[in-house]
Amino acid sequence: MAAKQAGAPDLIGRIEKAKTKNEAKKAQVLKALKDGIASLVSGDDWAQLLKWCSAFHHYSFGNQILIWSQRPNATKVAGFGTWKSVGRKVRKGSRGIAILAPIIIKKDKSGKPLPKGETKLVGFRFVYVFDIADTDVVDAKLAKAGDVKIAQRLTGTGADAKAIIKALTYIAKGEGLSVKTASLPGECN
């Protein structure tokens, strides 16, 4: 029993050190977010950032700024598990890009499940993503299948294709855009 108690202060010290380290990382990442936004001083800066952000449309604007401020040359980012699932391996020693991930719960404070389909955001935690430049292909077949195009040619005929075109036209016009139907060469819609 005395041995366990003797180790307790050491454990508490390690926990406190980890908390301090996490708080320092949190402050560093939040400063990067603030500095990244502050550096956007002109319309051209914003235009360049928005063009860059279009490659990261699955991430919130805040996380896009975090990625950009830590790795402005990033082209495609994902977490360690995602890279593994698409046949790629993160290189040993690669430095992750810290982003914020939501902490969502499905139970209330008493442990009872929330009503069906409801969730509650309780905070954020740091997770790390890696740029594709920090990965190597380990399964070529799986890696090829994992390459997802951000945009691709609309294909198809019949009622479904016409309904999609009609819906997209309606949305575009609702946004004040004009729509013109024409035949274009290459991979354009």
mmCIF file of C-alpha atoms in Angstrom:
data_model
loop_
_atom_site.group_PDB
_atom_site.id
_atom_site.type_symbol
_atom_site.label_atom_id
_atom_site.label_comp_id
_atom_site.label_asym_id
_atom_site.label_seq_id
_atom_site.Cartn_x
_atom_site.Cartn_y
_atom_site.Cartn_z
ATOM 1 C CA MET A 1 0.000 0.000 0.000
ATOM 2 C CA ALA A 2 2.815 2.386 0.859
ATOM 3 C CA ALA A 3 4.374 1.770 -2.574
ATOM 4 C CA LYS A 4 1.157 2.824 -4.292
ATOM 5 C CA GLN A 5 0.938 5.980 -2.222
ATOM 6 C CA ALA A 6 4.569 6.820 -2.922
ATOM 7 C CA GLY A 7 3.870 6.667 -6.655
ATOM 8 C CA ALA A 8 0.744 8.833 -6.404
ATOM 9 C CA PRO A 9 2.573 12.204 -6.255
ATOM 10 C CA ASP A 10 4.617 11.155 -9.293
ATOM 11 C CA LEU A 11 1.439 10.309 -11.200
ATOM 12 C CA ILE A 12 -0.199 13.580 -10.154
ATOM 13 C CA GLY A 13 2.928 15.444 -11.245
ATOM 14 C CA ARG A 14 2.840 13.767 -14.668
ATOM 15 C CA ILE A 15 -0.859 14.605 -15.064
ATOM 16 C CA GLU A 16 -0.230 18.239 -14.125
ATOM 17 C CA LYS A 17 2.716 18.388 -16.567
ATOM 18 C CA ALA A 18 0.500 16.960 -19.326
ATOM 19 C CA LYS A 19 -2.216 19.523 -18.552
ATOM 20 C CA THR A 20 0.345 22.340 -18.693
ATOM 21 C CA LYS A 21 1.733 21.015 -21.976
ATOM 22 C CA ASN A 22 -1.801 20.754 -23.423
ATOM 23 C CA GLU A 23 -2.626 24.293 -22.297
ATOM 24 C CA ALA A 24 0.578 25.550 -23.922
ATOM 25 C CA LYS A 25 -0.315 23.743 -27.175
ATOM 26 C CA LYS A 26 -3.839 25.169 -26.994
ATOM 27 C CA ALA A 27 -2.485 28.689 -26.572
ATOM 28 C CA GLN A 28 -0.033 28.141 -29.449
ATOM 29 C CA VAL A 29 -2.722 26.872 -31.828
ATOM 30 C CA LEU A 30 -5.222 29.587 -30.915
ATOM 31 C CA LYS A 31 -2.482 32.211 -31.410
ATOM 32 C CA ALA A 32 -1.801 30.713 -34.860
ATOM 33 C CA LEU A 33 -5.518 31.053 -35.656
ATOM 34 C CA LYS A 34 -5.604 34.691 -34.470
ATOM 35 C CA ASP A 35 -2.362 35.579 -36.284
ATOM 36 C CA GLY A 36 -3.555 33.854 -39.448
ATOM 37 C CA ILE A 37 -6.727 35.924 -39.536
ATOM 38 C CA ALA A 38 -4.853 39.136 -38.655
ATOM 39 C CA SER A 39 -2.442 38.594 -41.557
ATOM 40 C CA LEU A 40 -5.269 38.867 -44.071
ATOM 41 C CA VAL A 41 -5.114 42.605 -44.598
ATOM 42 C CA SER A 42 -6.112 43.088 -48.222
ATOM 43 C CA GLY A 43 -8.779 41.881 -50.599
ATOM 44 C CA ASP A 44 -6.099 40.061 -52.593
ATOM 45 C CA ASP A 45 -4.981 38.212 -49.437
ATOM 46 C CA TRP A 46 -8.566 37.117 -48.826
ATOM 47 C CA ALA A 47 -8.995 36.064 -52.453
ATOM 48 C CA GLN A 48 -5.827 33.941 -52.295
ATOM 49 C CA LEU A 49 -6.919 32.369 -49.010
ATOM 50 C CA LEU A 50 -10.411 31.578 -50.296
ATOM 51 C CA LYS A 51 -8.948 29.951 -53.395
ATOM 52 C CA TRP A 52 -6.647 27.887 -51.154
ATOM 53 C CA CYS A 53 -9.566 27.002 -48.833
ATOM 54 C CA SER A 54 -11.573 25.564 -51.721
ATOM 55 C CA ALA A 55 -9.314 22.500 -51.552
ATOM 56 C CA PHE A 56 -10.324 22.000 -47.898
ATOM 57 C CA HIS A 57 -14.085 22.416 -48.156
ATOM 58 C CA HIS A 58 -14.745 19.567 -45.691
ATOM 59 C CA TYR A 59 -13.167 21.584 -42.876
ATOM 60 C CA SER A 60 -14.637 24.527 -40.972
ATOM 61 C CA PHE A 61 -13.294 27.978 -41.789
ATOM 62 C CA GLY A 62 -11.471 28.059 -38.438
ATOM 63 C CA ASN A 63 -9.764 24.741 -39.197
ATOM 64 C CA GLN A 64 -8.937 25.938 -42.712
ATOM 65 C CA ILE A 65 -7.158 28.935 -41.162
ATOM 66 C CA LEU A 66 -5.346 26.625 -38.718
ATOM 67 C CA ILE A 67 -4.189 24.345 -41.542
ATOM 68 C CA TRP A 68 -3.120 27.331 -43.658
ATOM 69 C CA SER A 69 -1.260 29.034 -40.801
ATOM 70 C CA GLN A 70 0.689 25.876 -39.919
ATOM 71 C CA ARG A 71 1.185 24.463 -43.417
ATOM 72 C CA PRO A 72 0.375 26.954 -46.204
ATOM 73 C CA ASN A 73 1.660 24.536 -48.853
ATOM 74 C CA ALA A 74 -0.705 21.716 -47.808
ATOM 75 C CA THR A 75 -2.716 20.251 -50.676
ATOM 76 C CA LYS A 76 -4.764 17.410 -49.146
ATOM 77 C CA VAL A 77 -4.995 16.621 -45.442
ATOM 78 C CA ALA A 78 -6.494 13.798 -43.412
ATOM 79 C CA GLY A 79 -6.062 12.082 -40.081
ATOM 80 C CA PHE A 80 -3.768 9.126 -39.495
ATOM 81 C CA GLY A 81 -6.617 6.589 -39.668
ATOM 82 C CA THR A 82 -8.062 8.064 -42.840
ATOM 83 C CA TRP A 83 -4.706 7.879 -44.603
ATOM 84 C CA LYS A 84 -4.388 4.255 -43.482
ATOM 85 C CA SER A 85 -7.879 3.427 -44.784
ATOM 86 C CA VAL A 86 -6.965 4.702 -48.259
ATOM 87 C CA GLY A 87 -3.746 2.732 -48.541
ATOM 88 C CA ARG A 88 -1.296 5.389 -47.375
ATOM 89 C CA LYS A 89 1.029 5.549 -44.367
ATOM 90 C CA VAL A 90 2.099 8.687 -42.522
ATOM 91 C CA ARG A 91 5.906 8.830 -42.490
ATOM 92 C CA LYS A 92 7.560 8.390 -39.114
ATOM 93 C CA GLY A 93 8.576 11.754 -37.695
ATOM 94 C CA SER A 94 6.020 13.728 -39.704
ATOM 95 C CA ARG A 95 4.680 16.704 -37.819
ATOM 96 C CA GLY A 96 0.904 16.836 -37.559
ATOM 97 C CA ILE A 97 -1.216 19.906 -38.208
ATOM 98 C CA ALA A 98 -3.308 20.707 -35.125
ATOM 99 C CA ILE A 99 -6.986 21.387 -35.743
ATOM 100 C CA LEU A 100 -10.038 21.494 -33.491
ATOM 101 C CA ALA A 101 -12.514 18.618 -33.477
ATOM 102 C CA PRO A 102 -15.923 18.895 -31.814
ATOM 103 C CA ILE A 103 -16.718 16.857 -28.715
ATOM 104 C CA ILE A 104 -20.296 15.702 -29.174
ATOM 105 C CA ILE A 105 -22.297 13.714 -26.648
ATOM 106 C CA LYS A 106 -25.435 11.641 -27.075
ATOM 107 C CA LYS A 107 -26.285 11.388 -23.360
ATOM 108 C CA ASP A 108 -27.286 13.980 -20.775
ATOM 109 C CA LYS A 109 -25.437 14.621 -17.493
ATOM 110 C CA SER A 110 -27.294 11.795 -15.762
ATOM 111 C CA GLY A 111 -26.223 9.320 -18.443
ATOM 112 C CA LYS A 112 -29.640 9.058 -20.085
ATOM 113 C CA PRO A 113 -29.657 9.068 -23.888
ATOM 114 C CA LEU A 114 -30.749 12.294 -25.540
ATOM 115 C CA PRO A 115 -33.887 12.105 -27.695
ATOM 116 C CA LYS A 116 -33.349 10.211 -30.942
ATOM 117 C CA GLY A 117 -31.289 12.159 -33.443
ATOM 118 C CA GLU A 118 -30.197 14.793 -30.902
ATOM 119 C CA THR A 119 -26.625 15.490 -29.930
ATOM 120 C CA LYS A 120 -24.989 18.175 -27.841
ATOM 121 C CA LEU A 121 -21.720 19.984 -28.520
ATOM 122 C CA VAL A 122 -19.765 20.231 -25.257
ATOM 123 C CA GLY A 123 -16.417 21.530 -26.450
ATOM 124 C CA PHE A 124 -13.469 20.976 -28.742
ATOM 125 C CA ARG A 125 -10.286 18.929 -28.600
ATOM 126 C CA PHE A 126 -7.107 18.962 -30.597
ATOM 127 C CA VAL A 127 -6.612 16.371 -33.293
ATOM 128 C CA TYR A 128 -3.873 16.153 -35.856
ATOM 129 C CA VAL A 129 -4.090 15.847 -39.617
ATOM 130 C CA PHE A 130 -1.249 15.226 -42.050
ATOM 131 C CA ASP A 131 -0.664 16.512 -45.558
ATOM 132 C CA ILE A 132 -0.474 13.977 -48.370
ATOM 133 C CA ALA A 133 3.179 15.035 -48.804
ATOM 134 C CA ASP A 134 3.846 13.375 -45.418
ATOM 135 C CA THR A 135 2.507 10.005 -46.590
ATOM 136 C CA ASP A 136 3.685 7.077 -48.655
ATOM 137 C CA VAL A 137 1.599 4.588 -50.607
ATOM 138 C CA VAL A 138 1.550 1.168 -48.941
ATOM 139 C CA ASP A 139 -1.325 -0.373 -50.900
ATOM 140 C CA ALA A 140 -1.353 0.967 -54.468
ATOM 141 C CA LYS A 141 -4.733 -0.540 -55.328
ATOM 142 C CA LEU A 142 -6.391 0.886 -52.223
ATOM 143 C CA ALA A 143 -4.592 4.237 -52.608
ATOM 144 C CA LYS A 144 -5.887 4.568 -56.185
ATOM 145 C CA ALA A 145 -9.434 3.827 -55.010
ATOM 146 C CA GLY A 146 -9.004 6.350 -52.182
ATOM 147 C CA ASP A 147 -8.177 9.222 -54.525
ATOM 148 C CA VAL A 148 -11.349 11.254 -54.490
ATOM 149 C CA LYS A 149 -11.954 14.002 -56.996
ATOM 150 C CA ILE A 150 -13.300 17.185 -55.467
ATOM 151 C CA ALA A 151 -15.411 17.759 -58.548
ATOM 152 C CA GLN A 152 -16.322 15.512 -61.406
ATOM 153 C CA ARG A 153 -18.280 15.646 -64.606
ATOM 154 C CA LEU A 154 -22.040 15.339 -64.296
ATOM 155 C CA THR A 155 -23.167 12.339 -66.291
ATOM 156 C CA GLY A 156 -26.378 10.558 -67.049
ATOM 157 C CA THR A 157 -29.515 10.999 -69.052
ATOM 158 C CA GLY A 158 -33.179 10.727 -68.422
ATOM 159 C CA ALA A 159 -35.416 12.066 -65.677
ATOM 160 C CA ASP A 160 -32.815 11.919 -62.868
ATOM 161 C CA ALA A 161 -30.205 13.917 -64.796
ATOM 162 C CA LYS A 162 -32.793 16.469 -65.888
ATOM 163 C CA ALA A 163 -34.030 16.837 -62.296
ATOM 164 C CA ILE A 164 -30.473 17.441 -61.049
ATOM 165 C CA ILE A 165 -29.819 20.050 -63.740
ATOM 166 C CA LYS A 166 -33.131 21.741 -62.971
ATOM 167 C CA ALA A 167 -32.352 21.834 -59.223
ATOM 168 C CA LEU A 168 -28.832 23.201 -59.770
ATOM 169 C CA THR A 169 -30.155 25.834 -62.175
ATOM 170 C CA TYR A 170 -32.794 26.882 -59.630
ATOM 171 C CA ILE A 171 -30.163 27.218 -56.879
ATOM 172 C CA ALA A 172 -27.769 29.168 -59.118
ATOM 173 C CA LYS A 173 -30.487 31.585 -60.202
ATOM 174 C CA GLY A 174 -31.541 31.987 -56.561
ATOM 175 C CA GLU A 175 -27.969 33.107 -55.843
ATOM 176 C CA GLY A 176 -28.211 35.726 -58.593
ATOM 177 C CA LEU A 177 -26.177 33.790 -61.153
ATOM 178 C CA SER A 178 -27.108 33.437 -64.781
ATOM 179 C CA VAL A 179 -27.252 29.955 -66.304
ATOM 180 C CA LYS A 180 -26.535 29.196 -69.926
ATOM 181 C CA THR A 181 -26.650 25.764 -71.514
ATOM 182 C CA ALA A 182 -23.916 25.088 -74.043
ATOM 183 C CA SER A 183 -21.650 22.299 -75.206
ATOM 184 C CA LEU A 184 -18.129 22.683 -73.791
ATOM 185 C CA PRO A 185 -14.978 20.804 -74.757
ATOM 186 C CA GLY A 186 -13.028 18.668 -72.293
ATOM 187 C CA GLU A 187 -14.084 17.864 -68.750
ATOM 188 C CA CYS A 188 -16.357 20.844 -68.173
ATOM 189 C CA ASN A 189 -20.043 20.954 -67.230
#
